[in-house]
Amino acid sequence: IDNRTEFGHWEADSVLSPHSGSSSLTVLVERKTRFSYAFLSGTFGADAVDKAFIRLSRKLPPGAFKSVTCDQGKEFNHYARLQEKLGIPIYFCDPHSPWQKGTVENTNGLIRRAFPKGTNFAEVSAKDLHWKALYRINDTQREIVNWKSPHQCFRAECEAVFHLER
């Protein structure tokens, strides 16, 4: 997992709206390809994270969701239940060590370019989240993945590992 040679290991974090109602994003990034998903939630907390993890696991081919690394925030309190339900290990960073999940922290910063601090995520549509942030993040070529986009890398991994058709 640490050297990013195996596909299917994810980092997770939450981005909280400062407005009442505590709307939030759950952000997940695949470590090898840097491919990102984000899910809007009307609430902030463990239930919202659980739903996001389950939604992602259903979107992916079998075996593409092998582990998750997150921080020790209260929104990850249901980790034991999730491990059992999803059949994957969930790892935690050391306290106050966000660099141990640096890819998702960087992605949060990229999302904040489209939705600056103070954005009320309750007023953001899934369509806006996709086109204003995720599309740009996933389809921008990056040196770290040999000048390919995270989308290209993710698709290639899925095709190679899971024999998906083009």
PDB file of C-alpha atoms in Angstrom:
ATOM      1  CA  ILE A   1       0.000   0.000   0.000  1.00  0.00           C
ATOM      2  CA  ASP A   2       2.726   2.463   0.952  1.00  0.00           C
ATOM      3  CA  ASN A   3       4.592   2.261  -2.348  1.00  0.00           C
ATOM      4  CA  ARG A   4       1.388   2.479  -4.455  1.00  0.00           C
ATOM      5  CA  THR A   5       2.139  -0.551  -6.623  1.00  0.00           C
ATOM      6  CA  GLU A   6      -1.153  -2.359  -6.011  1.00  0.00           C
ATOM      7  CA  PHE A   7      -4.478  -1.064  -7.300  1.00  0.00           C
ATOM      8  CA  GLY A   8      -7.497  -0.827  -4.995  1.00  0.00           C
ATOM      9  CA  HIS A   9      -6.226   0.940  -1.891  1.00  0.00           C
ATOM     10  CA  TRP A  10      -8.053   4.152  -1.030  1.00  0.00           C
ATOM     11  CA  GLU A  11      -7.655   7.205   1.192  1.00  0.00           C
ATOM     12  CA  ALA A  12     -10.736   8.877   2.670  1.00  0.00           C
ATOM     13  CA  ASP A  13     -11.572  12.169   4.297  1.00  0.00           C
ATOM     14  CA  SER A  14     -14.530  14.468   4.889  1.00  0.00           C
ATOM     15  CA  VAL A  15     -14.950  18.103   3.919  1.00  0.00           C
ATOM     16  CA  LEU A  16     -17.416  19.851   6.192  1.00  0.00           C
ATOM     17  CA  SER A  17     -19.667  22.774   5.325  1.00  0.00           C
ATOM     18  CA  PRO A  18     -19.625  25.491   7.997  1.00  0.00           C
ATOM     19  CA  HIS A  19     -23.349  26.132   7.604  1.00  0.00           C
ATOM     20  CA  SER A  20     -26.096  24.833   9.833  1.00  0.00           C
ATOM     21  CA  GLY A  21     -27.234  21.362   8.939  1.00  0.00           C
ATOM     22  CA  SER A  22     -23.598  20.245   8.673  1.00  0.00           C
ATOM     23  CA  SER A  23     -23.693  19.159   5.030  1.00  0.00           C
ATOM     24  CA  SER A  24     -20.458  17.563   3.899  1.00  0.00           C
ATOM     25  CA  LEU A  25     -18.501  15.714   1.251  1.00  0.00           C
ATOM     26  CA  THR A  26     -16.956  12.300   1.711  1.00  0.00           C
ATOM     27  CA  VAL A  27     -13.888  12.158  -0.518  1.00  0.00           C
ATOM     28  CA  LEU A  28     -12.155   8.928  -1.554  1.00  0.00           C
ATOM     29  CA  VAL A  29      -9.008   8.689  -3.686  1.00  0.00           C
ATOM     30  CA  GLU A  30      -7.417   5.536  -5.085  1.00  0.00           C
ATOM     31  CA  ARG A  31      -3.740   5.690  -4.119  1.00  0.00           C
ATOM     32  CA  LYS A  32      -2.075   4.231  -7.224  1.00  0.00           C
ATOM     33  CA  THR A  33      -4.043   6.041  -9.946  1.00  0.00           C
ATOM     34  CA  ARG A  34      -5.053   9.161  -7.933  1.00  0.00           C
ATOM     35  CA  PHE A  35      -8.641   8.696  -9.181  1.00  0.00           C
ATOM     36  CA  SER A  36     -11.145  10.560  -6.988  1.00  0.00           C
ATOM     37  CA  TYR A  37     -14.746  10.123  -5.941  1.00  0.00           C
ATOM     38  CA  ALA A  38     -16.725  12.487  -3.724  1.00  0.00           C
ATOM     39  CA  PHE A  39     -20.210  12.044  -2.329  1.00  0.00           C
ATOM     40  CA  LEU A  40     -22.478  14.810  -1.080  1.00  0.00           C
ATOM     41  CA  SER A  41     -24.230  14.233   2.199  1.00  0.00           C
ATOM     42  CA  GLY A  42     -26.982  16.191   3.876  1.00  0.00           C
ATOM     43  CA  THR A  43     -25.397  15.427   7.226  1.00  0.00           C
ATOM     44  CA  PHE A  44     -21.965  15.009   8.698  1.00  0.00           C
ATOM     45  CA  GLY A  45     -21.011  11.911  10.582  1.00  0.00           C
ATOM     46  CA  ALA A  46     -20.413   8.191  10.549  1.00  0.00           C
ATOM     47  CA  ASP A  47     -23.695   7.329   8.809  1.00  0.00           C
ATOM     48  CA  ALA A  48     -22.844   9.590   5.855  1.00  0.00           C
ATOM     49  CA  VAL A  49     -19.380   8.037   5.539  1.00  0.00           C
ATOM     50  CA  ASP A  50     -20.856   4.530   5.725  1.00  0.00           C
ATOM     51  CA  LYS A  51     -23.221   5.327   2.855  1.00  0.00           C
ATOM     52  CA  ALA A  52     -20.399   6.790   0.748  1.00  0.00           C
ATOM     53  CA  PHE A  53     -18.157   3.737   1.254  1.00  0.00           C
ATOM     54  CA  ILE A  54     -21.005   1.388   0.383  1.00  0.00           C
ATOM     55  CA  ARG A  55     -21.976   3.436  -2.703  1.00  0.00           C
ATOM     56  CA  LEU A  56     -18.386   3.383  -3.917  1.00  0.00           C
ATOM     57  CA  SER A  57     -18.004  -0.356  -3.344  1.00  0.00           C
ATOM     58  CA  ARG A  58     -21.124  -0.954  -5.461  1.00  0.00           C
ATOM     59  CA  LYS A  59     -19.825   1.241  -8.316  1.00  0.00           C
ATOM     60  CA  LEU A  60     -16.507  -0.570  -8.588  1.00  0.00           C
ATOM     61  CA  PRO A  61     -15.651  -3.943 -10.068  1.00  0.00           C
ATOM     62  CA  PRO A  62     -15.110  -6.694  -7.466  1.00  0.00           C
ATOM     63  CA  GLY A  63     -11.674  -6.390  -5.894  1.00  0.00           C
ATOM     64  CA  ALA A  64     -11.167  -2.703  -6.714  1.00  0.00           C
ATOM     65  CA  PHE A  65     -11.902  -1.715  -3.118  1.00  0.00           C
ATOM     66  CA  LYS A  66      -9.225  -3.490  -1.054  1.00  0.00           C
ATOM     67  CA  SER A  67      -8.558  -1.110   1.843  1.00  0.00           C
ATOM     68  CA  VAL A  68      -9.196   2.406   3.112  1.00  0.00           C
ATOM     69  CA  THR A  69      -6.930   4.714   5.102  1.00  0.00           C
ATOM     70  CA  CYS A  70      -8.547   7.586   6.980  1.00  0.00           C
ATOM     71  CA  ASP A  71      -7.941   9.877   9.919  1.00  0.00           C
ATOM     72  CA  GLN A  72      -9.299   9.391  13.409  1.00  0.00           C
ATOM     73  CA  GLY A  73     -12.263  11.726  12.997  1.00  0.00           C
ATOM     74  CA  LYS A  74     -15.612  10.840  14.544  1.00  0.00           C
ATOM     75  CA  GLU A  75     -17.102  10.326  11.075  1.00  0.00           C
ATOM     76  CA  PHE A  76     -15.113   7.072  10.842  1.00  0.00           C
ATOM     77  CA  ASN A  77     -16.448   5.642  14.130  1.00  0.00           C
ATOM     78  CA  HIS A  78     -18.332   2.806  12.405  1.00  0.00           C
ATOM     79  CA  TYR A  79     -15.154   1.345  10.940  1.00  0.00           C
ATOM     80  CA  ALA A  80     -15.629  -2.118  12.493  1.00  0.00           C
ATOM     81  CA  ARG A  81     -19.101  -2.432  10.989  1.00  0.00           C
ATOM     82  CA  LEU A  82     -17.808  -1.254   7.611  1.00  0.00           C
ATOM     83  CA  GLN A  83     -14.884  -3.686   7.683  1.00  0.00           C
ATOM     84  CA  GLU A  84     -17.312  -6.523   8.246  1.00  0.00           C
ATOM     85  CA  LYS A  85     -19.851  -5.355   5.673  1.00  0.00           C
ATOM     86  CA  LEU A  86     -17.323  -4.577   2.928  1.00  0.00           C
ATOM     87  CA  GLY A  87     -14.804  -7.288   3.783  1.00  0.00           C
ATOM     88  CA  ILE A  88     -11.843  -4.889   3.680  1.00  0.00           C
ATOM     89  CA  PRO A  89      -9.440  -3.514   6.289  1.00  0.00           C
ATOM     90  CA  ILE A  90      -9.728   0.103   7.370  1.00  0.00           C
ATOM     91  CA  TYR A  91      -6.519   1.739   8.525  1.00  0.00           C
ATOM     92  CA  PHE A  92      -6.048   4.932  10.525  1.00  0.00           C
ATOM     93  CA  CYS A  93      -3.372   7.601  10.393  1.00  0.00           C
ATOM     94  CA  ASP A  94      -1.566   8.551  13.545  1.00  0.00           C
ATOM     95  CA  PRO A  95      -3.276  11.418  15.423  1.00  0.00           C
ATOM     96  CA  HIS A  96      -2.586  14.850  13.907  1.00  0.00           C
ATOM     97  CA  SER A  97      -0.718  13.314  10.926  1.00  0.00           C
ATOM     98  CA  PRO A  98      -2.678  14.264   7.789  1.00  0.00           C
ATOM     99  CA  TRP A  99       0.410  13.747   5.601  1.00  0.00           C
ATOM    100  CA  GLN A 100      -0.105  10.000   6.075  1.00  0.00           C
ATOM    101  CA  LYS A 101      -3.069  10.346   3.718  1.00  0.00           C
ATOM    102  CA  GLY A 102      -1.621  13.119   1.621  1.00  0.00           C
ATOM    103  CA  THR A 103      -3.340  12.222  -1.645  1.00  0.00           C
ATOM    104  CA  VAL A 104      -6.832  12.813  -0.273  1.00  0.00           C
ATOM    105  CA  GLU A 105      -5.655  15.959   1.517  1.00  0.00           C
ATOM    106  CA  ASN A 106      -4.337  17.283  -1.821  1.00  0.00           C
ATOM    107  CA  THR A 107      -7.615  16.333  -3.500  1.00  0.00           C
ATOM    108  CA  ASN A 108      -9.552  18.244  -0.838  1.00  0.00           C
ATOM    109  CA  GLY A 109      -7.485  21.292  -1.788  1.00  0.00           C
ATOM    110  CA  LEU A 110      -8.329  20.787  -5.463  1.00  0.00           C
ATOM    111  CA  ILE A 111     -12.027  20.492  -4.600  1.00  0.00           C
ATOM    112  CA  ARG A 112     -11.734  23.732  -2.606  1.00  0.00           C
ATOM    113  CA  ARG A 113     -10.643  25.525  -5.797  1.00  0.00           C
ATOM    114  CA  ALA A 114     -14.157  24.946  -7.136  1.00  0.00           C
ATOM    115  CA  PHE A 115     -15.928  25.170  -3.762  1.00  0.00           C
ATOM    116  CA  PRO A 116     -14.017  27.541  -1.446  1.00  0.00           C
ATOM    117  CA  LYS A 117     -14.210  27.395   2.338  1.00  0.00           C
ATOM    118  CA  GLY A 118     -17.581  28.683   3.387  1.00  0.00           C
ATOM    119  CA  THR A 119     -19.416  26.828   0.606  1.00  0.00           C
ATOM    120  CA  ASN A 120     -22.699  25.367   1.763  1.00  0.00           C
ATOM    121  CA  PHE A 121     -22.607  21.847   0.304  1.00  0.00           C
ATOM    122  CA  ALA A 122     -26.355  21.569   0.845  1.00  0.00           C
ATOM    123  CA  GLU A 123     -26.653  23.983  -2.100  1.00  0.00           C
ATOM    124  CA  VAL A 124     -24.232  22.053  -4.357  1.00  0.00           C
ATOM    125  CA  SER A 125     -25.716  19.530  -6.772  1.00  0.00           C
ATOM    126  CA  ALA A 126     -24.081  16.211  -7.633  1.00  0.00           C
ATOM    127  CA  LYS A 127     -23.845  17.488 -11.209  1.00  0.00           C
ATOM    128  CA  ASP A 128     -21.955  20.614 -10.094  1.00  0.00           C
ATOM    129  CA  LEU A 129     -19.655  18.541  -7.892  1.00  0.00           C
ATOM    130  CA  HIS A 130     -18.857  16.325 -10.854  1.00  0.00           C
ATOM    131  CA  TRP A 131     -18.339  18.989 -13.540  1.00  0.00           C
ATOM    132  CA  LYS A 132     -16.787  21.766 -11.452  1.00  0.00           C
ATOM    133  CA  ALA A 133     -14.427  19.588  -9.426  1.00  0.00           C
ATOM    134  CA  LEU A 134     -14.202  15.828 -10.006  1.00  0.00           C
ATOM    135  CA  TYR A 135     -14.124  15.943 -13.804  1.00  0.00           C
ATOM    136  CA  ARG A 136     -11.281  18.457 -13.740  1.00  0.00           C
ATOM    137  CA  ILE A 137      -9.378  16.565 -11.054  1.00  0.00           C
ATOM    138  CA  ASN A 138      -9.715  13.179 -12.744  1.00  0.00           C
ATOM    139  CA  ASP A 139      -9.098  14.328 -16.324  1.00  0.00           C
ATOM    140  CA  THR A 140      -6.048  16.525 -15.759  1.00  0.00           C
ATOM    141  CA  GLN A 141      -2.753  14.919 -16.747  1.00  0.00           C
ATOM    142  CA  ARG A 142      -0.261  14.623 -13.895  1.00  0.00           C
ATOM    143  CA  GLU A 143       3.457  14.069 -13.827  1.00  0.00           C
ATOM    144  CA  ILE A 144       3.101  11.678 -10.854  1.00  0.00           C
ATOM    145  CA  VAL A 145       1.276   9.169 -13.107  1.00  0.00           C
ATOM    146  CA  ASN A 146       3.533   9.558 -16.170  1.00  0.00           C
ATOM    147  CA  TRP A 147       1.599  12.467 -17.678  1.00  0.00           C
ATOM    148  CA  LYS A 148      -1.643  10.550 -17.845  1.00  0.00           C
ATOM    149  CA  SER A 149      -4.866  11.567 -16.177  1.00  0.00           C
ATOM    150  CA  PRO A 150      -6.138   9.731 -13.092  1.00  0.00           C
ATOM    151  CA  HIS A 151      -9.142   8.699 -15.206  1.00  0.00           C
ATOM    152  CA  GLN A 152      -6.884   7.109 -17.845  1.00  0.00           C
ATOM    153  CA  CYS A 153      -4.878   5.280 -15.171  1.00  0.00           C
ATOM    154  CA  PHE A 154      -7.990   4.077 -13.333  1.00  0.00           C
ATOM    155  CA  ARG A 155      -9.577   2.826 -16.536  1.00  0.00           C
ATOM    156  CA  ALA A 156      -6.372   1.014 -17.558  1.00  0.00           C
ATOM    157  CA  GLU A 157      -6.164  -0.684 -14.151  1.00  0.00           C
ATOM    158  CA  CYS A 158      -9.784  -1.798 -14.383  1.00  0.00           C
ATOM    159  CA  GLU A 159      -9.247  -3.121 -17.908  1.00  0.00           C
ATOM    160  CA  ALA A 160      -6.037  -4.949 -16.980  1.00  0.00           C
ATOM    161  CA  VAL A 161      -7.144  -6.394 -13.677  1.00  0.00           C
ATOM    162  CA  PHE A 162     -10.806  -6.976 -14.337  1.00  0.00           C
ATOM    163  CA  HIS A 163     -10.765  -7.494 -18.121  1.00  0.00           C
ATOM    164  CA  LEU A 164     -13.349  -4.789 -18.738  1.00  0.00           C
ATOM    165  CA  GLU A 165     -14.255  -4.030 -22.311  1.00  0.00           C
ATOM    166  CA  ARG A 166     -13.595  -0.623 -23.811  1.00  0.00           C
TER     167      ARG A 166
END
